[in-house]
Coordinates of C-alpha atoms and ligand atoms in Angstrom, one line a residue:
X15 CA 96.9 136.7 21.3
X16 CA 98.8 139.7 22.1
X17 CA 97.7 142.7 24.2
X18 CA 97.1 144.9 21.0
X19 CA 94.5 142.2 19.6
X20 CA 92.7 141.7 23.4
X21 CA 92.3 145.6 23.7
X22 CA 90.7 145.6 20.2
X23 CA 88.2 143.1 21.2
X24 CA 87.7 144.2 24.6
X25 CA 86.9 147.5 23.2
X26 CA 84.2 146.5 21.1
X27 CA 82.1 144.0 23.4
X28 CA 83.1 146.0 27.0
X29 CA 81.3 149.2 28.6
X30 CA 84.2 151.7 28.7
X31 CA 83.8 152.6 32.6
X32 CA 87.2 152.3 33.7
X33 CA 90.8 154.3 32.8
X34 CA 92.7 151.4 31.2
X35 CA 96.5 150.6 31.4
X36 CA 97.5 149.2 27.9
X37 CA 97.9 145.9 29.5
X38 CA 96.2 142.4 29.1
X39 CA 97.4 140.7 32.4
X40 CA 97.0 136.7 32.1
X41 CA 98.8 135.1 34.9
X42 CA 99.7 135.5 38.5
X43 CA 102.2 134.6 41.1
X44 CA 102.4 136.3 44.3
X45 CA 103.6 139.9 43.7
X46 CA 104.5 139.1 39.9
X47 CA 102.1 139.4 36.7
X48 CA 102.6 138.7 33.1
X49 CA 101.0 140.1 30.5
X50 CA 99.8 138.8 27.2
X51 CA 102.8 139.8 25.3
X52 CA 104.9 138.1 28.2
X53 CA 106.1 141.4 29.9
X54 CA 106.4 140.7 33.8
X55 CA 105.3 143.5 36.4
X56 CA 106.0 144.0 40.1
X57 CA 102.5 144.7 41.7
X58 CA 102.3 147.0 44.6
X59 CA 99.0 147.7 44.2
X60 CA 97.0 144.5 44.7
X61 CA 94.1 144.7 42.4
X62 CA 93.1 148.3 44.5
X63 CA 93.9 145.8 47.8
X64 CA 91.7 142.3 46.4
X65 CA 95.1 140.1 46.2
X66 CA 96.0 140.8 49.9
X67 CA 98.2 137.4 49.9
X68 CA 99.0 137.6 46.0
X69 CA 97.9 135.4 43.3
X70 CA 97.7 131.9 43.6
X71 CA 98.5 131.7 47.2
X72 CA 98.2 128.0 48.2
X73 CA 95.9 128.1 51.0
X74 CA 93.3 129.8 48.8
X75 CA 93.8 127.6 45.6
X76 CA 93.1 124.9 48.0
X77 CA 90.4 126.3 49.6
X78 CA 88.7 126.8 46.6
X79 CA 89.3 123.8 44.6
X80 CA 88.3 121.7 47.7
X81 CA 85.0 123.8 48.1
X82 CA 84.5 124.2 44.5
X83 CA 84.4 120.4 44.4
X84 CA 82.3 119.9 47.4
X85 CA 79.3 122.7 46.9
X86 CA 78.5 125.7 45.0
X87 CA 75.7 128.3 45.7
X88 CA 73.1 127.4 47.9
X89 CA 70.5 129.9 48.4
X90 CA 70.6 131.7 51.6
X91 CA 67.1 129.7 52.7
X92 CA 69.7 126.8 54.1
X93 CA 72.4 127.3 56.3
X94 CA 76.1 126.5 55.0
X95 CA 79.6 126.1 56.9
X96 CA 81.8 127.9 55.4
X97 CA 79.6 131.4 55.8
X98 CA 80.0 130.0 59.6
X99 CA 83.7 129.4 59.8
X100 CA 83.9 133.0 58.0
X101 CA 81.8 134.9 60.4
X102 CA 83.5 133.5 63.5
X103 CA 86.6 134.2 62.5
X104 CA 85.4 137.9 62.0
X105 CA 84.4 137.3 65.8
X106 CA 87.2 136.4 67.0
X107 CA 89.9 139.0 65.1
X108 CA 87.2 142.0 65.3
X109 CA 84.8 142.5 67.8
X110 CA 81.5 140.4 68.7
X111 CA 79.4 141.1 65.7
X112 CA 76.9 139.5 63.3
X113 CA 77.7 139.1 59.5
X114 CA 75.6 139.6 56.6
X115 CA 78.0 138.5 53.1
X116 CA 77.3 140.2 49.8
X117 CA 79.7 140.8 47.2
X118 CA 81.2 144.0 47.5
X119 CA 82.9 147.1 49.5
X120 CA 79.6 149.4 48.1
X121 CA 76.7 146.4 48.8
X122 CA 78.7 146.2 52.3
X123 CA 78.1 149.8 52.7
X124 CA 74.5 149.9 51.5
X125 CA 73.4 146.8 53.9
X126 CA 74.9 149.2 56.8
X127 CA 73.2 152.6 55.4
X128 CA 69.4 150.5 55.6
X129 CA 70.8 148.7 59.4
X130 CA 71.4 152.4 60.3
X131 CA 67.7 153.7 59.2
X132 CA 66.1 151.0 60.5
X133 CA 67.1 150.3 64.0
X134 CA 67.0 154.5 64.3
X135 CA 63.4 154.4 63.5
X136 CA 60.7 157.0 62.3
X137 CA 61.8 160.3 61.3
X138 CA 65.3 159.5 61.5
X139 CA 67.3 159.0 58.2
X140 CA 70.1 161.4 57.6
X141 CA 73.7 159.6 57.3
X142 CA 76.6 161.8 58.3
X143 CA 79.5 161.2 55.5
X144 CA 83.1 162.8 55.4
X145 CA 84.7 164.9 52.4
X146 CA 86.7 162.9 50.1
X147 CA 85.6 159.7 51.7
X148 CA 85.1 156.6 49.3
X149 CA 82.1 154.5 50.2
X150 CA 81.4 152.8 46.5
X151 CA 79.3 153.7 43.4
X152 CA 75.7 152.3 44.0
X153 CA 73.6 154.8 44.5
X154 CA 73.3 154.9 48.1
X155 CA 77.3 154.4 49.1
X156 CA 77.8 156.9 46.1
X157 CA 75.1 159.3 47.9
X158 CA 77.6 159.1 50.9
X159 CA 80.7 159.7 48.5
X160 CA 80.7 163.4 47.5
X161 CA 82.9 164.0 45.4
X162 CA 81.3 165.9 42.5
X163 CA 83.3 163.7 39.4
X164 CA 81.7 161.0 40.7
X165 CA 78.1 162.0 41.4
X166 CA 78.2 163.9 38.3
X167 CA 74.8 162.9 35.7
X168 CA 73.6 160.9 38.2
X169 CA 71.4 163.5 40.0
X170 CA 68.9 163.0 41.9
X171 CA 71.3 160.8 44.5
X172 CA 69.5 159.0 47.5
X173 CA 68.0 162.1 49.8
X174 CA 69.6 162.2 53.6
X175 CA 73.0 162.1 53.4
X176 CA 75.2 165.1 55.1
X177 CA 79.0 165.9 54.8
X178 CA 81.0 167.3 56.4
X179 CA 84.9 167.7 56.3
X180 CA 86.9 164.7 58.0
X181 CA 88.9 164.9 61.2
X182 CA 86.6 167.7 61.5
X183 CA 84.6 167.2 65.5
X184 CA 83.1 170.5 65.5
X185 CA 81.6 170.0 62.1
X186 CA 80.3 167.0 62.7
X187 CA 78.6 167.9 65.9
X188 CA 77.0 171.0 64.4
X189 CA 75.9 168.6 61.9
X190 CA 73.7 166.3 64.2
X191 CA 70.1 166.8 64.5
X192 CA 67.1 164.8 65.4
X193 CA 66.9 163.5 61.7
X194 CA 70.4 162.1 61.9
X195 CA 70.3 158.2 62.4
X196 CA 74.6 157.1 62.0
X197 CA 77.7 158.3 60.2
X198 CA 80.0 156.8 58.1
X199 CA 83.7 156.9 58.2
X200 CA 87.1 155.6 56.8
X201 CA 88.9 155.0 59.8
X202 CA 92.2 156.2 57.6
X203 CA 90.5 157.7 53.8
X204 CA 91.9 155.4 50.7
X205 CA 90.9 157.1 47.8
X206 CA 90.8 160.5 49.3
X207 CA 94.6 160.5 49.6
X208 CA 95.2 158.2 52.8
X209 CA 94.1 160.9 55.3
X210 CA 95.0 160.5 58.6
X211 CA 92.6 161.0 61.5
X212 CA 93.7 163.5 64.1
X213 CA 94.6 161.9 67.1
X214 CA 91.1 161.3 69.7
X215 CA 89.3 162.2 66.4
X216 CA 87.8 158.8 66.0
X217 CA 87.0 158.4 69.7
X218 CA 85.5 161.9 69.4
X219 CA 83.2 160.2 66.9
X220 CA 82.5 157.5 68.9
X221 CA 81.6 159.6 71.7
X222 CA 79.3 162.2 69.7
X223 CA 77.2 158.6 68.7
X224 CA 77.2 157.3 71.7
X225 CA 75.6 160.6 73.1
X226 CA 73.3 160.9 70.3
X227 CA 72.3 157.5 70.2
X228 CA 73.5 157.4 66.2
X229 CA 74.8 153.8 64.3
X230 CA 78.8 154.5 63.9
X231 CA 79.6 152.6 60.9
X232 CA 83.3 152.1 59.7
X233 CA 84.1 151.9 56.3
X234 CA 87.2 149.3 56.9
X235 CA 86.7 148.5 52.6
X236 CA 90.6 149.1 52.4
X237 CA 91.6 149.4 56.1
X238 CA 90.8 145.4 56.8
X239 CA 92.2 142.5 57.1
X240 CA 95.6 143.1 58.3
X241 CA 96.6 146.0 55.9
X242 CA 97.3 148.5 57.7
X243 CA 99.4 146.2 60.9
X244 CA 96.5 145.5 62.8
X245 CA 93.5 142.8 62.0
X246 CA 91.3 146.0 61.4
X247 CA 92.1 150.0 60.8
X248 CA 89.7 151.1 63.9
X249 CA 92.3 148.6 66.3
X250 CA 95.1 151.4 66.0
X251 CA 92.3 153.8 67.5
X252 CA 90.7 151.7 70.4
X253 CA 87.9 152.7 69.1
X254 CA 84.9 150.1 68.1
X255 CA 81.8 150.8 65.7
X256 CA 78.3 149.6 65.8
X257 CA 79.1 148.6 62.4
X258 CA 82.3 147.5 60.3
X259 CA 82.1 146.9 56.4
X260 CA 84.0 145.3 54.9
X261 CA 85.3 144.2 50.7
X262 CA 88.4 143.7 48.8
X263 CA 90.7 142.2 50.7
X264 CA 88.3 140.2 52.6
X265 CA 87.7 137.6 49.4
X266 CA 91.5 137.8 48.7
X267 CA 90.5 138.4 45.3
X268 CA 87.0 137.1 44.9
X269 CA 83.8 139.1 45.2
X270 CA 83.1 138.9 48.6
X271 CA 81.5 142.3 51.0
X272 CA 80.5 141.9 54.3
X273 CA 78.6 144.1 57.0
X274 CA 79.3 143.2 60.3
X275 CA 77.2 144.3 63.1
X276 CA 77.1 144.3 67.0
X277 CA 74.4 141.9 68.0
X278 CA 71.8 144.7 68.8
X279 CA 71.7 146.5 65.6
X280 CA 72.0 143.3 63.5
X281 CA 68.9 142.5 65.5
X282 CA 67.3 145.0 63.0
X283 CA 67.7 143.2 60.2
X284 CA 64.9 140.2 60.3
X285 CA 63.9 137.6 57.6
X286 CA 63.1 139.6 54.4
X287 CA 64.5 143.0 55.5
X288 CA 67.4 142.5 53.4
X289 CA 69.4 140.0 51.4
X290 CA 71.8 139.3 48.5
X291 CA 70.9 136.1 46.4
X292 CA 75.0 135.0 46.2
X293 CA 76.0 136.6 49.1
X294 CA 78.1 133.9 51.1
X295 CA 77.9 131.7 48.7
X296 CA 79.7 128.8 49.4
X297 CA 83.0 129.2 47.2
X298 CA 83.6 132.9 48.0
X299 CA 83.2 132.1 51.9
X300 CA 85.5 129.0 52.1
X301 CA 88.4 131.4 50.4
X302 CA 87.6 134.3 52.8
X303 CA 87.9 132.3 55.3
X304 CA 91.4 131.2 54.5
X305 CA 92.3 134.7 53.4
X306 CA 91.3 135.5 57.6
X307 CA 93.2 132.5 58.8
X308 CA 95.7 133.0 56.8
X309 CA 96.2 136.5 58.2
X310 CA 96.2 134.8 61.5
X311 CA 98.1 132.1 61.6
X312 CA 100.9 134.0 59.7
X313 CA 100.7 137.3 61.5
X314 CA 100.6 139.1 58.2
X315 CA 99.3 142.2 59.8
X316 CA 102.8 142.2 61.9
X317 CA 104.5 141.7 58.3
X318 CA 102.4 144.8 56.8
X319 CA 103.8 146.4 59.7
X320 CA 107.2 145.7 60.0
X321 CA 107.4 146.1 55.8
X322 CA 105.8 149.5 55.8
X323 CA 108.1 150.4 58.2
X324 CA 111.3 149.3 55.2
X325 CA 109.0 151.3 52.8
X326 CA 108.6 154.3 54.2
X327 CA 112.8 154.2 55.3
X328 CA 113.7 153.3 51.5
X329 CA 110.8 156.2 49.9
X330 CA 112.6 158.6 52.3
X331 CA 116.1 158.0 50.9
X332 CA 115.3 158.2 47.5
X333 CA 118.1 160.5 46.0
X334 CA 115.5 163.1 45.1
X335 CA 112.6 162.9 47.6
X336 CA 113.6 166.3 48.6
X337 CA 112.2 167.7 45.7
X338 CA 110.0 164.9 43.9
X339 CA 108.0 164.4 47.6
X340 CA 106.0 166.2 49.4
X341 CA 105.0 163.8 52.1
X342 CA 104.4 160.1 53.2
X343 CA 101.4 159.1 54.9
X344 CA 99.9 156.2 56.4
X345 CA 100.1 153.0 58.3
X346 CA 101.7 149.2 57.6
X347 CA 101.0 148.3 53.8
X348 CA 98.7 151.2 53.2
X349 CA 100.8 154.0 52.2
X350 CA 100.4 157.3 50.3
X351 CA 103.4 159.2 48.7
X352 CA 102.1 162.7 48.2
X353 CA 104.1 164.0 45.0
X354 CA 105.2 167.5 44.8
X355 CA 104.5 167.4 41.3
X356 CA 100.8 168.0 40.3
X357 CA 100.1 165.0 38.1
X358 CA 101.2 161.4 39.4
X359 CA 100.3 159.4 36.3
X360 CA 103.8 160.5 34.7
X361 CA 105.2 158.8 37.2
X362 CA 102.7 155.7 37.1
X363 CA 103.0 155.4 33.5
X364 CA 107.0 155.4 34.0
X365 CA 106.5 152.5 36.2
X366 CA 104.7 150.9 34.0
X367 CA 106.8 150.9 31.2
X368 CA 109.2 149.8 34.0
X369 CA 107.4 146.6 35.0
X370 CA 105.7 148.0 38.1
X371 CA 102.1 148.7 39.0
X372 CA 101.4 151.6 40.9
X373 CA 98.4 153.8 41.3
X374 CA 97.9 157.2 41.7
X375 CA 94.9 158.9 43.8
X376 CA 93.4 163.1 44.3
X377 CA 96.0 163.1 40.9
X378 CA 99.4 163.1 42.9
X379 CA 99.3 160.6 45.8
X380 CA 101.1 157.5 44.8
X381 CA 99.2 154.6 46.5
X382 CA 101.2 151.6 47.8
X383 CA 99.4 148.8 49.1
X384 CA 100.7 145.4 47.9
X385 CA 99.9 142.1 48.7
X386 CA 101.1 141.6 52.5
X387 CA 102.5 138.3 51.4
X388 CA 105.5 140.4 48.8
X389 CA 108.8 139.3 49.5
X390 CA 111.2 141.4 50.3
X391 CA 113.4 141.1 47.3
X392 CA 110.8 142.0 45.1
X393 CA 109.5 144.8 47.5
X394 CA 112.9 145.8 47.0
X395 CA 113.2 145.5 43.4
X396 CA 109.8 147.5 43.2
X397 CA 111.1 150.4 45.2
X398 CA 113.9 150.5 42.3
X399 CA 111.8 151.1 40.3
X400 CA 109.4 153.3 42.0
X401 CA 112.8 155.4 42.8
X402 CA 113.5 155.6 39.0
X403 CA 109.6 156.3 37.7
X404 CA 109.8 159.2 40.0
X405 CA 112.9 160.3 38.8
X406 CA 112.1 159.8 35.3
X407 CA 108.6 161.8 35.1
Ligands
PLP2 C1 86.7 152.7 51.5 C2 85.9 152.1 50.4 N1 84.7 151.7 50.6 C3 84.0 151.1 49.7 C4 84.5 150.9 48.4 C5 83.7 150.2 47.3 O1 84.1 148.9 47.2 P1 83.6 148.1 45.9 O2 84.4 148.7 44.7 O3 84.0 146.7 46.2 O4 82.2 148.3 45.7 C6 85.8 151.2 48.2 C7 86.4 151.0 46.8 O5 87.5 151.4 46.5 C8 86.6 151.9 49.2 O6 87.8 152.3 49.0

C-alpha cells in the first residue's frame, strides 16, 4: 500500500491528536527510514529521542527476542530479573536510587509529583514548575506544563502547582511557602527551546530545597541516557535530585518511564500507594537494560559529545548562518538551532521533501537530537541537507 492509501485509512479509524508529516514510515535501520512509497530519510530526530541507538540495533533485537521468548508480563505481585538488572544499572550510572518502571516520560513524572506530596506530609502540596518546561500531558505532568496551547479546554487542571520563570532563583524563592512540598525541573528545557540553565542556577535549586526541606525532582525525560555527553543531564551540573524521571530514551524505543528515587523518599511509596499494572514488564526492561549497557560499554555519551561538537562546527559554517541563524544552543546530541526566521516548519518541510527528519519547537528552534549511534557519514549527509532546507525556505 502506498502512503496515500495508509493516510486514508489512518484517518478514518485514528484520533487526530498529533500534527502529521505526509509519511507512512515502515522500516528502520540505524539513522535511515523508508517509507511506504520507498522514499528513504535521514533521521535526526529519533522518534522525539525514543531510538537513542537507532532502529534495529542488535543488542536490543536480541534482547528482546531472547526475553520475548523466555517471559512476558508478570504482574508486579512477583519479582522478575530484568526490572533488577535495569534498576542497578540506573545505580550504578546515576546516583543510589530506587526505581519504580511505568511506561512513560508523563506517568514517570506523575509517580514523582504523588512521592513529592507524600513524604512532604499534611498541608503541604504545592509543586514549583518552570515556564516553558515540558513535563507530559496527563493531567498532573500537564498541571506542571503551562503553556496555555496545551492546557487549553482542559480546565480545571490538578490544584497546587506554581510557576515560575526558569533560571529564575529569586522567583523561585519568593515562590516557596509552607504549602510548597518539591519542584520540578528540566535540567536543560527540550520542548521549551533547549534553554540553558545559568551557571550555579541548578545548584541554587538544590540549595533552596535543601533549606526548605522540598523533594527536587529532575525531569531528565530528554536529558538521559547519554544524550546530552554525560550518563544524565544533572552530571554536567554536579548537582543531584531527590528524584530523576526518566522516558524515551530509556526503552530505546519501547514504552518504558521510570522514577527514580533516593532511598529515603522512595521509602514513601509502600505496597498499594502506587503502581502501574505493565510497568517493568518483563520485555520493555530486558531492552532498557541493554539500551543502558549499551550506553556503557560503548561510551555513547562520549560519542554524543564528541559528535555535537562536529555539529555545532558544521551548523556554524553553513554559507548563510549569518542570516538564516540566530543561535545554537545546547549540549552533546541535544541541540537547538534557533532560526532567525519566525516559522521553522518551511525549513522542516524542506527537509522533508529532502529525505531528512527534523523537528521544529517554540515555532523556530530546529531540534537535533539523533540517535547517538548515527554514523558520521550520514550525520554528514544530514547536515547537507539541513544546510540546503535552510537555505531553501
Ligand atoms: C522533559 C519531558 N518530560 C516529560 C515528557 C513526557 O513524556 P511522554 O511523552 O513519554 O509522556 C516529555 C515529552 O516530550 C518531555 O520532553
Amino acid at each position: 500500500m502506498t502512503n496515500q492509501e495508509l493516510i486514508a485509512r489512518h484517518q478514518s479509524a485514528l484520533v487526530g491528536n498529533y500534527g502529521k508529516q505526509p509519511a507512512v514510515l515502515i522500516r528502520g535501520e540505524g539513522s535511515h527510514l523508508w517509507d511506504a512509497d520507498g522514499k528513504e530519510y535521514l533521521d535526526l530526530f529519533a522518534g522525539f529521542g525514543g531510538t537513542i541507538l537507532g532502529h534495529a540495533h542488535p543488542a536490543l533485537v536480541a534482547a528482546v527476542t531472547r526475553q520475548a521468548q523466555a517471559l512476558w508480563c508478570v504482574g508486579n505481585q512477583f519479582y522478575s530479573e530484568p526490572q533488577i538488572r535495569l534498576a542497578e544499572r540506573l545505580k550504578r550510572l546515576a546516583f543510589d536510587g530506587r526505581a519504580f518502571f511505568c511506561h512513560s516520560g508523563a506517568e514517570a513524572n506523575e509517580a514523582a509529583i504523588k512521592l513529592a506530596r507524600i513524604s512532604a506530609g499534611e498541608g503541604r502540596f504545592k509543586i514549583i514548575s518552570m515556564h516553558k518546561g515540558f513535563h507530559g500531558r496527563t493531567l498532573g505532568a500537564l498541571s506542571a506544563t503551562p503553556t496555555p496551547e496545551y492546557q487549553k479546554g482542559f480546565y480545571p487542571l490538578t490544584p497546587g502547582f506554581i510557576h515560575v520563570p526558569y533560571s529564575d532563583l529569586a522567583a523561585l524563592e519568593a515562590a516557596i511557602d509552607d504549602e510548597t512540598a518539591g519542584v520540578i525541573v528540566e535540567p536543560i528545557q527540550g520542548e521549551g527551546g533547549i534553554n540553558m540553565p545559568d551557571d550555579g542556577y541548578l545548584k541554587g535549586v538544590r540549595a533552596l530545597c535543601d533549606q526548605h526541606n522540598l523533594t527536587l525532582i529532575f525531569d531528565e525525560v530528554w536529558t538521559g541516557c547519554g544524550r546530552t555527553g554525560k550518563y544524565f543531564g544533572q552530571q554536567h551540573y554536579g548537582v543531584t535530585p531527590d528524584v530523576m524521571t526518566l522516558g524515551k530514551a530509556l526503552g530505546g524505543g519501547m514504552p518504558t518511564g521510570c522514577m527514580f528515587a533516593r532511598p529515603e523518599k522512595a521509602a514513601f511509596f509502600k505496597p498499594g500507594t502506587h503502581g502501574c499494572t505493565l510497568g517493568g514488564n518483563p520485555v520493555c526492561a530486558a531492552v532498557s537494560a541493554a539500551v543502558l549497557e549499551t550506553l556503557e560499554n560503548d561510551k555513547l555519551h562520549d560519542r554524543a559529545a564528541r559528535l555535537g561538537t562536529i555539529v555545532v562546527g558544521r551548523i556554524k559554517g553553513f554559507k548563510n548562518a549569518a542570516t538564516k541563524i540566530k543561535q545554537i544552543r545546547g549540549k552533546g546530541l541535544f541541540l537547538g538551532v534557533e532560526l532567525a526566521a519566525a516559522d521553522g516548519a518551511p525549513v522542516v518541510q524542506a527537509a522533508l521533501a529532502r529525505g531528512l527528519i527534523v523537528n521544529a519547537t517554540q515555532k523556530n528552534v530546529l531540534r537535533i537530537a539523533p540517535a547517538l549511534t548515527i554514523d558520521e557519514p550520514t550525520l554528514s549527509k544530514a547536515l547537507d541537507i539541513l544546510e540546503q532546507a535552510i537555505d531553501a525556505a
